[in-house]
Coordinates of C-alpha atoms in Angstrom, one line a residue:
X1 CA -25.0 75.7 15.4
X2 CA -26.0 74.6 19.0
X3 CA -23.9 71.5 19.8
X4 CA -26.1 70.9 22.9
X5 CA -29.2 70.6 20.7
X6 CA -27.5 67.8 18.7
X7 CA -26.7 66.0 22.0
X8 CA -30.3 66.5 23.1
X9 CA -31.5 65.1 19.8
X10 CA -29.5 61.9 20.4
X11 CA -31.3 61.5 23.8
X12 CA -34.7 62.2 22.2
X13 CA -34.2 59.7 19.4
X14 CA -33.4 57.0 21.9
X15 CA -36.6 57.7 23.8
X16 CA -38.9 57.6 20.7
X17 CA -41.4 54.8 21.0
X18 CA -42.5 54.5 17.4
X19 CA -41.0 55.0 13.9
X20 CA -43.1 58.1 13.2
X21 CA -41.8 59.8 16.3
X22 CA -38.2 59.1 15.2
X23 CA -38.8 60.6 11.8
X24 CA -40.6 63.7 13.3
X25 CA -37.8 64.4 15.8
X26 CA -35.1 63.8 13.2
X27 CA -36.6 66.2 10.8
X28 CA -37.2 68.8 13.5
X29 CA -33.5 68.5 14.6
X30 CA -32.2 68.7 11.0
X31 CA -34.3 71.7 10.2
X32 CA -33.2 73.6 13.3
X33 CA -29.6 72.9 12.2
X34 CA -30.2 74.5 8.9
X35 CA -30.7 71.5 6.7
X36 CA -33.8 71.6 4.6
X37 CA -33.5 68.3 2.8
X38 CA -32.3 64.8 3.9
X39 CA -32.4 61.1 3.1
X40 CA -31.9 58.2 5.5
X41 CA -31.2 55.0 3.6
X42 CA -30.7 51.4 4.3
X43 CA -28.2 49.9 1.9
X44 CA -29.0 46.4 0.7
X45 CA -26.3 43.8 0.9
X46 CA -24.6 42.8 -2.3
X47 CA -22.8 39.7 -3.4
X48 CA -19.0 40.0 -4.2
X49 CA -19.9 40.1 -7.9
X50 CA -21.9 43.2 -7.4
X51 CA -19.4 45.2 -5.4
X52 CA -18.4 47.4 -8.4
X53 CA -22.0 48.3 -9.1
X54 CA -23.8 51.3 -7.6
X55 CA -25.1 50.8 -4.1
X56 CA -28.7 49.6 -3.9
X57 CA -30.7 51.2 -1.2
X58 CA -34.2 51.4 0.4
X59 CA -35.4 54.7 1.9
X60 CA -36.1 54.7 5.6
X61 CA -37.1 58.4 5.7
X62 CA -36.4 61.5 3.7
X63 CA -37.5 64.8 2.3
X64 CA -36.2 66.2 -1.1
X65 CA -37.2 69.1 -3.4
X66 CA -40.3 68.6 -5.4
X67 CA -39.7 66.8 -8.7
X68 CA -36.0 66.2 -7.9
X69 CA -36.4 62.5 -7.3
X70 CA -38.3 62.1 -10.6
X71 CA -35.5 63.9 -12.5
X72 CA -32.9 61.9 -10.7
X73 CA -34.6 58.7 -11.7
X74 CA -35.5 59.7 -15.3
X75 CA -31.9 60.8 -16.1
X76 CA -30.5 57.6 -14.4
X77 CA -28.2 59.8 -12.3
X78 CA -27.7 57.0 -9.7
X79 CA -25.4 55.3 -12.2
X80 CA -22.9 58.2 -12.2
X81 CA -23.8 60.0 -9.0
X82 CA -20.3 60.9 -7.5
X83 CA -21.7 60.9 -4.0
X84 CA -23.0 57.3 -4.3
X85 CA -19.8 56.1 -6.0
X86 CA -17.7 57.8 -3.3
X87 CA -19.9 56.5 -0.5
X88 CA -19.3 52.9 -1.6
X89 CA -15.7 53.2 -0.4
X90 CA -16.0 56.0 2.2
X91 CA -14.6 55.4 5.7
X92 CA -15.8 58.7 7.1
X93 CA -18.4 61.4 6.6
X94 CA -17.7 63.7 3.6
X95 CA -19.0 66.8 1.9
X96 CA -20.7 66.5 -1.5
X97 CA -18.0 68.6 -3.1
X98 CA -15.3 66.1 -1.9
X99 CA -16.9 63.4 -4.0
X100 CA -16.7 65.5 -7.2
X101 CA -13.0 66.2 -6.5
X102 CA -12.4 62.5 -6.2
X103 CA -13.5 61.8 -9.8
X104 CA -11.5 64.4 -11.6
X105 CA -10.8 63.0 -15.1
X106 CA -13.5 60.3 -14.8
X107 CA -15.1 59.3 -18.1
X108 CA -18.5 60.3 -16.6
X109 CA -17.3 63.7 -15.3
X110 CA -19.4 65.8 -17.6
X111 CA -22.6 64.0 -16.6
X112 CA -21.6 64.3 -12.9
X113 CA -21.3 68.0 -13.4
X114 CA -24.7 68.2 -15.1
X115 CA -26.2 66.3 -12.2
X116 CA -24.8 68.7 -9.7
X117 CA -26.0 71.6 -11.7
X118 CA -29.5 70.1 -11.8
X119 CA -29.4 69.5 -8.1
X120 CA -28.3 73.1 -7.5
X121 CA -31.2 74.3 -9.5
X122 CA -33.6 72.4 -7.2
X123 CA -32.1 73.9 -4.0
X124 CA -29.5 71.2 -3.3
X125 CA -26.6 73.6 -3.4
X126 CA -24.3 71.6 -1.1
X127 CA -24.5 68.9 1.6
X128 CA -22.9 66.1 3.6
X129 CA -23.1 62.4 3.5
X130 CA -22.7 60.2 6.6
X131 CA -22.0 56.5 6.0
X132 CA -23.3 54.0 8.6
X133 CA -21.0 50.9 8.9
X134 CA -21.5 47.6 10.5
X135 CA -20.0 44.1 10.6
X136 CA -21.2 43.5 7.0
X137 CA -19.7 46.7 5.6
X138 CA -21.8 49.7 4.8
X139 CA -25.3 49.3 6.1
X140 CA -26.9 52.7 5.5
X141 CA -26.3 56.4 5.1
X142 CA -27.7 59.9 6.0
X143 CA -27.5 62.6 3.3
X144 CA -28.1 66.2 4.3
X145 CA -28.5 69.0 1.8
X146 CA -29.7 72.5 1.0
X147 CA -27.9 75.8 1.4
X148 CA -24.1 75.5 2.1
X149 CA -23.4 75.0 5.8
X150 CA -20.0 74.9 7.4
X151 CA -19.7 72.1 10.0
X152 CA -16.9 71.9 12.6
X153 CA -15.3 68.5 13.2
X154 CA -17.3 68.2 16.5
X155 CA -20.5 68.9 14.7
X156 CA -19.7 66.3 12.0
X157 CA -19.0 63.7 14.7
X158 CA -22.3 64.5 16.4
X159 CA -24.3 64.3 13.1
X160 CA -22.6 61.0 12.5
X161 CA -23.9 59.8 15.8
X162 CA -27.3 61.1 15.0
X163 CA -27.3 59.2 11.7
X164 CA -26.4 56.0 13.5
X165 CA -28.9 56.5 16.2
X166 CA -31.8 57.3 13.9
X167 CA -30.9 54.4 11.6
X168 CA -30.8 51.8 14.4
X169 CA -33.8 53.2 16.2
X170 CA -36.0 52.9 13.1
X171 CA -34.8 49.3 12.5
X172 CA -35.3 48.4 16.2
X173 CA -38.9 49.8 16.2
X174 CA -39.7 48.0 12.9
X175 CA -38.2 44.7 14.0
X176 CA -35.4 44.6 11.4
X177 CA -32.3 45.3 13.5
X178 CA -31.7 41.7 14.7
X179 CA -31.3 40.1 11.2
X180 CA -29.1 42.9 9.9
X181 CA -26.0 42.2 11.9
X182 CA -26.2 38.5 12.7
X183 CA -23.4 37.4 10.4
X184 CA -19.7 38.2 10.3
X185 CA -18.4 39.6 7.0
X186 CA -16.8 36.2 6.5
X187 CA -18.3 33.0 5.3
X188 CA -16.6 31.1 8.1
X189 CA -15.5 32.3 11.6
X190 CA -11.9 33.3 12.3
X191 CA -9.9 30.6 14.0
X192 CA -8.1 31.2 17.3
X193 CA -4.7 31.4 15.5
X194 CA -6.1 33.8 12.9
X195 CA -7.4 36.1 15.7
X196 CA -4.0 36.0 17.4
X197 CA -2.3 37.0 14.2
X198 CA -4.9 39.7 13.6
X199 CA -4.2 41.3 17.0
X200 CA -0.4 41.2 16.4
X201 CA -1.0 42.8 13.0
X202 CA -3.0 45.6 14.6
X203 CA -0.1 46.2 16.9
X204 CA 2.1 46.8 13.9
X205 CA 4.2 43.6 14.1
X206 CA 5.8 42.2 11.0
X207 CA 5.5 38.6 9.8
X208 CA 9.0 37.8 11.2
X209 CA 8.1 39.2 14.6
X210 CA 4.8 37.3 14.7
X211 CA 6.5 34.1 13.7
X212 CA 9.0 34.5 16.7
X213 CA 6.1 35.4 19.0
X214 CA 4.0 32.3 18.1
X215 CA 7.1 30.0 17.4
X216 CA 5.9 29.1 13.9
X217 CA 7.6 29.7 10.6
X218 CA 7.4 32.9 8.6
X219 CA 5.7 31.0 5.8
X220 CA 3.0 29.7 8.2
X221 CA 2.3 33.3 9.3
X222 CA 1.9 34.4 5.7
X223 CA -0.5 31.5 5.1
X224 CA -2.7 32.6 8.0
X225 CA -2.5 36.2 6.8
X226 CA -3.6 35.2 3.3
X227 CA -6.6 33.3 4.9
X228 CA -7.4 36.4 6.9
X229 CA -7.5 38.6 3.9
X230 CA -9.7 36.2 2.0
X231 CA -12.2 35.9 4.8
X232 CA -12.3 39.6 5.4
X233 CA -12.3 40.3 1.6
X234 CA -9.3 42.6 2.1
X235 CA -6.9 43.7 -0.6
X236 CA -3.9 43.8 1.8
X237 CA -2.9 43.4 5.4
X238 CA -3.5 47.1 6.2
X239 CA -7.1 46.9 4.9
X240 CA -7.6 43.6 6.8
X241 CA -6.8 45.4 10.1
X242 CA -9.0 48.4 9.2
X243 CA -11.9 46.1 8.4
X244 CA -11.4 44.1 11.6
X245 CA -11.6 47.3 13.6
X246 CA -14.7 48.4 11.7
X247 CA -16.5 45.1 12.1
X248 CA -15.7 44.9 15.9
X249 CA -13.4 41.9 15.6
X250 CA -10.7 43.7 17.4
X251 CA -10.7 46.9 19.5

């Protein structure tokens, strides 16, 4: 694969003046890279009560094998699709086969295997999925499929950049970008003290070290940390820091 062609694609996508041009250039670049099929999706935001359900998405662009989408819908594969389930918690791009390995022993394993067999029969032998994250969590994704293709870490990073560029360029040109990232992932903004503690957490400091630094009690630090976790919807302190980096709250 020509790495320079992927870099050139990033430049071309930025210069596209209308949505049709973005889709045309994206498809041309993916085809020249060996990927016959793809889907660029915008994932719809869900309430906390919906977080365990499958991701809901709206297509921005895509091209899949004839009749595959009808079979996928008719057999309700979205409910057990290992790629979709893995994507809901993915922090980085992954290969389709990685998602299957993650659900070894799952109650729906047999249906997952049947879905992958059906996909293989329609030319979707292997592929990659690139999540697109923003302040509100996962915003979209780019799925590439067809014949098996080995991508190097550099190529994966470039395809990830292409996914983000195409996603945001399409939203920009259709006037949907501004409203997508206007809110923090929290219901209320972080206070100055919470931001201070978040930065110290990111530096690897313990509650005791932070309490000494800020000259407050250890219990007060823990109280702020609990508030941080609640606002960021994090399960623990480590996830709170990871989410803060992803959402651009700290850098």
